[in-house]
XYZ file of N, CA and C in Angstrom:
402
model
N 0.853 -1.169 0.000
C 0.000 0.000 0.000
C 0.904 1.240 0.000
N 0.532 2.218 -0.787
C 1.296 3.466 -0.830
C 0.829 4.402 0.286
N 1.608 5.428 0.526
C 1.221 6.431 1.532
C -0.104 7.064 1.140
N -0.259 7.398 -0.135
C -1.507 8.022 -0.596
C -2.695 7.084 -0.400
N -2.523 5.805 -0.685
C -3.609 4.838 -0.469
C -3.972 4.743 1.015
N -2.951 4.763 1.855
C -3.177 4.721 3.303
C -3.999 5.930 3.745
N -3.630 7.102 3.259
C -4.346 8.325 3.628
C -5.767 8.336 3.067
N -5.931 7.832 1.848
C -7.257 7.814 1.219
C -8.246 6.916 1.947
N -7.759 5.900 2.641
C -8.685 4.982 3.316
C -9.153 5.512 4.682
N -8.632 6.667 5.102
C -9.041 7.261 6.375
C -10.326 8.071 6.187
N -11.066 8.272 7.274
C -12.242 9.150 7.188
C -11.736 10.557 6.827
N -12.531 11.365 6.155
C -12.057 12.653 5.633
C -11.358 13.569 6.646
N -11.893 13.686 7.858
C -11.271 14.573 8.850
C -9.872 14.088 9.221
N -9.759 12.786 9.417
C -8.450 12.208 9.748
C -7.498 12.321 8.564
N -7.992 12.032 7.383
C -7.141 12.088 6.188
C -6.535 13.470 6.028
N -7.327 14.505 6.210
C -6.819 15.872 6.063
C -5.751 16.170 7.106
N -6.021 15.845 8.366
C -5.068 16.110 9.427
C -3.768 15.316 9.219
N -3.897 14.054 8.882
C -2.708 13.233 8.650
C -1.906 13.740 7.456
N -2.596 14.154 6.392
C -1.902 14.729 5.220
C -1.138 15.992 5.623
N -1.798 16.838 6.403
C -1.157 18.085 6.839
C 0.078 17.800 7.691
N -0.037 16.869 8.626
C 1.114 16.519 9.473
C 2.217 15.874 8.635
N 1.850 15.014 7.709
C 2.816 14.380 6.803
C 3.608 15.459 6.052
N 2.911 16.443 5.515
C 3.572 17.527 4.774
C 4.491 18.336 5.688
N 4.058 18.585 6.916
C 4.878 19.329 7.877
C 6.168 18.562 8.176
N 6.063 17.266 8.393
C 7.249 16.454 8.696
C 8.250 16.548 7.551
N 7.774 16.346 6.334
C 8.680 16.357 5.176
C 9.294 17.732 4.927
N 8.545 18.780 5.221
C 9.077 20.134 5.030
C 10.075 20.499 6.135
N 9.768 20.098 7.365
C 10.630 20.459 8.503
C 11.919 19.654 8.520
N 11.841 18.394 8.136
C 13.016 17.519 8.186
C 13.316 17.019 6.776
N 14.107 17.780 6.071
C 14.408 17.497 4.655
C 15.134 16.172 4.460
N 15.776 15.653 5.511
C 16.512 14.393 5.398
C 15.611 13.169 5.575
N 14.424 13.372 6.089
C 13.519 12.256 6.366
C 12.963 11.675 5.066
N 12.962 10.344 5.008
C 12.408 9.612 3.865
C 11.191 8.847 4.373
N 10.049 9.051 3.708
C 8.795 8.426 4.137
C 8.523 7.149 3.359
N 7.998 6.148 4.065
C 7.593 4.893 3.447
C 6.536 4.253 4.331
N 5.783 3.325 3.780
C 4.825 2.589 4.583
C 5.566 1.460 5.283
N 5.152 1.177 6.507
C 5.777 0.100 7.253
C 4.932 -0.276 8.451
N 5.428 -1.231 9.214
C 4.731 -1.658 10.427
C 5.607 -1.378 11.630
N 4.953 -0.915 12.670
C 5.625 -0.704 13.945
C 4.619 -1.060 15.029
N 5.049 -1.831 15.988
C 4.187 -2.274 17.090
C 2.902 -2.893 16.539
N 3.022 -3.624 15.433
C 1.896 -4.330 14.846
C 0.930 -3.482 14.050
N 1.206 -2.193 13.921
C 0.299 -1.298 13.195
C 0.958 -0.767 11.933
N 0.170 -0.710 10.871
C 0.673 -0.126 9.637
C 0.650 1.389 9.790
N 1.747 2.020 9.360
C 1.833 3.468 9.492
C 2.844 4.027 8.509
N 2.849 5.341 8.417
C 3.875 6.009 7.627
C 5.106 6.109 8.518
N 6.224 5.606 8.021
C 7.479 5.602 8.770
C 8.430 6.578 8.087
N 9.106 7.371 8.879
C 10.068 8.345 8.365
C 11.439 7.983 8.921
N 12.386 7.769 8.007
C 13.738 7.404 8.420
C 14.738 8.425 7.900
N 15.817 8.549 8.656
C 16.949 9.377 8.245
C 18.179 8.489 8.331
N 18.884 8.358 7.225
C 20.064 7.489 7.220
C 19.742 6.074 7.631
N 18.540 5.601 7.303
C 18.118 4.250 7.648
C 17.635 4.087 9.074
N 17.643 5.152 9.846
C 17.239 5.093 11.259
C 15.850 5.709 11.421
N 14.988 4.995 12.143
C 13.626 5.468 12.406
C 13.661 6.784 13.174
N 12.944 7.774 12.653
C 12.825 9.069 13.324
C 11.392 9.340 13.775
N 10.444 9.104 12.862
C 9.045 9.432 13.130
C 8.138 8.350 12.571
N 6.918 8.326 13.091
C 5.873 7.468 12.563
C 4.551 8.196 12.681
N 3.670 7.995 11.715
C 2.361 8.648 11.724
C 1.317 7.577 11.438
N 0.383 7.407 12.376
C -0.565 6.305 12.271
C -1.983 6.733 12.606
N -2.913 5.993 12.020
C -4.324 6.137 12.348
C -4.767 4.825 12.975
N -5.055 4.868 14.253
C -5.491 3.687 14.979
C -7.023 3.715 15.052
N -7.599 2.736 15.703
C -9.061 2.656 15.773
C -9.678 3.894 16.440
N -9.160 4.266 17.612
C -9.787 5.341 18.388
C -8.976 6.637 18.443
N -7.825 6.660 17.791
C -6.965 7.839 17.849
C -5.940 7.793 16.731
N -5.208 8.871 16.589
C -4.066 8.927 15.679
C -2.823 9.055 16.538
N -1.673 8.765 15.958
C -0.449 8.772 16.742
C 0.712 9.325 15.921
N 1.484 10.188 16.556
C 2.719 10.699 15.973
C 3.861 10.222 16.855
N 4.679 9.332 16.309
C 5.859 8.842 17.015
C 7.012 9.765 16.654
N 7.765 10.183 17.637
C 8.882 11.105 17.399
C 10.040 10.719 18.311
N 11.023 10.049 17.751
C 12.176 9.621 18.542
C 12.918 10.796 19.187
N 12.992 11.957 18.551
C 13.688 13.058 19.226
C 13.074 13.446 20.575
N 11.759 13.317 20.745
C 11.193 13.645 22.065
C 11.465 12.531 23.064
N 11.654 11.310 22.563
C 12.008 10.199 23.444
C 13.396 10.428 24.037
N 14.292 10.969 23.205
C 15.668 11.196 23.646
C 15.912 12.547 24.287
N 14.902 13.393 24.322
C 15.077 14.728 24.887
C 13.950 15.047 25.874
N 14.165 14.799 27.155
C 13.129 15.103 28.146
C 12.682 16.570 28.103
N 13.603 17.458 27.795
C 13.270 18.886 27.731
C 12.260 19.151 26.607
N 12.512 18.572 25.448
C 11.612 18.723 24.303
C 10.262 18.047 24.595
N 10.310 16.869 25.188
C 9.094 16.146 25.555
C 8.220 17.000 26.463
N 8.805 17.574 27.482
C 8.050 18.387 28.442
C 7.493 19.650 27.796
N 8.299 20.300 26.966
C 7.855 21.527 26.280
C 6.563 21.273 25.507
N 6.550 20.199 24.717
C 5.379 19.951 23.876
C 4.240 19.283 24.621
N 4.537 18.587 25.693
C 3.459 18.048 26.534
C 2.629 19.193 27.096
N 3.318 20.272 27.456
C 2.615 21.447 27.976
C 1.894 22.222 26.872
N 2.483 22.267 25.677
C 1.867 23.007 24.558
C 0.703 22.250 23.916
N 0.639 20.941 24.135
C -0.424 20.118 23.543
C -1.197 19.390 24.649
N -1.909 20.146 25.493
C -2.563 19.532 26.650
C -3.695 18.562 26.310
N -4.260 18.642 25.101
C -5.350 17.740 24.725
C -4.856 16.442 24.104
N -3.537 16.314 23.958
C -2.943 15.090 23.407
C -2.444 14.223 24.563
N -2.309 12.943 24.298
C -1.842 11.989 25.303
C -0.396 11.618 24.972
N 0.541 12.040 25.803
C 1.962 11.798 25.569
C 2.408 10.493 26.201
N 3.138 9.708 25.440
C 3.829 8.524 25.923
C 5.322 8.874 25.893
N 6.193 7.903 26.014
C 7.637 8.185 26.001
C 8.086 8.832 24.699
N 7.711 8.249 23.573
C 8.171 8.763 22.288
C 7.055 8.999 21.305
N 5.825 9.007 21.779
C 4.724 9.255 20.851
C 3.665 10.138 21.479
N 2.897 10.721 20.584
C 1.809 11.611 20.970
C 0.547 11.047 20.339
N -0.423 10.689 21.155
C -1.700 10.187 20.665
C -2.720 11.313 20.733
N -3.540 11.406 19.691
C -4.504 12.502 19.604
C -5.734 12.047 18.837
N -6.859 12.685 19.135
C -8.118 12.290 18.508
C -8.523 13.190 17.344
N -8.057 14.446 17.364
C -8.511 15.370 16.321
C -7.568 16.555 16.188
N -7.907 17.458 15.280
C -7.067 18.634 15.005
C -7.002 19.573 16.202
N -8.026 19.587 17.038
C -8.002 20.440 18.232
C -6.853 20.032 19.162
N -6.604 18.748 19.244
C -5.541 18.246 20.115
C -4.148 18.449 19.516
N -4.077 18.658 18.201
C -2.784 18.797 17.504
C -2.814 20.008 16.568
N -2.850 21.223 17.127
C -2.846 22.414 16.265
C -1.610 22.409 15.359
N -1.833 22.630 14.076
C -0.752 22.507 13.096
C 0.396 23.474 13.345
N 0.103 24.632 13.884
C 1.170 25.597 14.186
C 2.145 24.999 15.215
N 1.617 24.319 16.210
C 2.465 23.703 17.235
C 3.161 22.461 16.669
N 2.456 21.687 15.837
C 3.076 20.520 15.205
C 4.263 20.973 14.350
N 4.102 22.069 13.636
C 5.193 22.606 12.810
C 6.401 22.953 13.675
N 6.164 23.614 14.789
C 7.242 23.970 15.713
C 7.904 22.716 16.287
N 7.087 21.734 16.663
C 7.605 20.463 17.183
C 8.519 19.801 16.166
N 8.062 19.707 14.939
C 8.845 19.021 13.915
C 10.115 19.799 13.572
N 10.054 21.103 13.605
C 11.265 21.903 13.379
C 12.272 21.661 14.499
N 11.800 21.576 15.743
C 12.691 21.284 16.866
C 13.252 19.860 16.760
N 12.410 18.912 16.383
C 12.861 17.524 16.233
C 13.906 17.400 15.134
N 13.727 18.122 14.050
C 14.650 18.031 12.914
C 16.055 18.507 13.273
N 16.181 19.308 14.313
C 17.492 19.808 14.751
C 18.300 18.729 15.464
N 17.628 17.668 15.891
C 18.295 16.595 16.627
C 18.759 15.542 15.631
N 20.045 15.271 15.618
C 20.637 14.316 14.692
C 20.549 12.912 15.300
N 19.496 12.182 14.939
C 19.290 10.846 15.495
C 20.367 9.870 15.046
N 20.891 10.042 13.844
C 21.960 9.163 13.359
C 23.176 9.301 14.271
N 23.555 10.537 14.588
C 24.702 10.773 15.471
C 24.430 10.235 16.875
N 23.224 10.433 17.380
C 22.879 9.937 18.717
C 22.940 8.411 18.768
N 22.459 7.762 17.725
C 22.506 6.297 17.685
C 23.946 5.810 17.612
N 24.777 6.495 16.866
C 26.195 6.126 16.761
C 26.885 6.289 18.117
N 26.596 7.371 18.822
C 27.159 7.583 20.159
C 26.721 6.474 21.108
N 25.464 6.094 21.031
C 24.928 5.030 21.892
C 25.633 3.702 21.579
N 25.862 3.410 20.300
C 26.565 2.173 19.923
C 27.989 2.173 20.481
N 28.689 3.303 20.348
C 30.064 3.408 20.857
C 30.088 3.214 22.364
N 29.126 3.807 23.058
C 29.070 3.674 24.515
C 28.839 2.230 24.931
N 27.984 1.504 24.189
C 27.723 0.089 24.503
C 28.967 -0.754 24.273
N 29.716 -0.450 23.231
C 30.934 -1.216 22.935
C 31.986 -1.036 24.017
N 32.041 0.134 24.645
C 33.041 0.421 25.686
C 32.755 -0.365 26.960
N 31.510 -0.749 27.177
C 31.133 -1.439 28.431
C 31.628 -2.839 28.469
């Protein structure tokens, strides 16, 4: 299934919001490559940089979800956006939301711009080096 097919099968309100967030991710993080994939048993749009998972965008039964590894690795960033998006449900590295009210696009744009500044490839390489030293 292509990304467009995935988006087309969503109800119209969700499709529009997911399309808008998808466009924001690609514009904010020019290095991210989008493809369809599975994560945690769910089909979703997966965004990778240098082969490393950065983001995921999914439509679940009762909510939508934006996975963002940079917020998982940055407690400061996680807290900033948890406060800016009070109607969303934050997990360690993902944000679950039911509608556009919970995920205002202006804040999503700011979030993705902040996430794009974090080099996940470099962070993963540092983590690998640290594990090898142990």
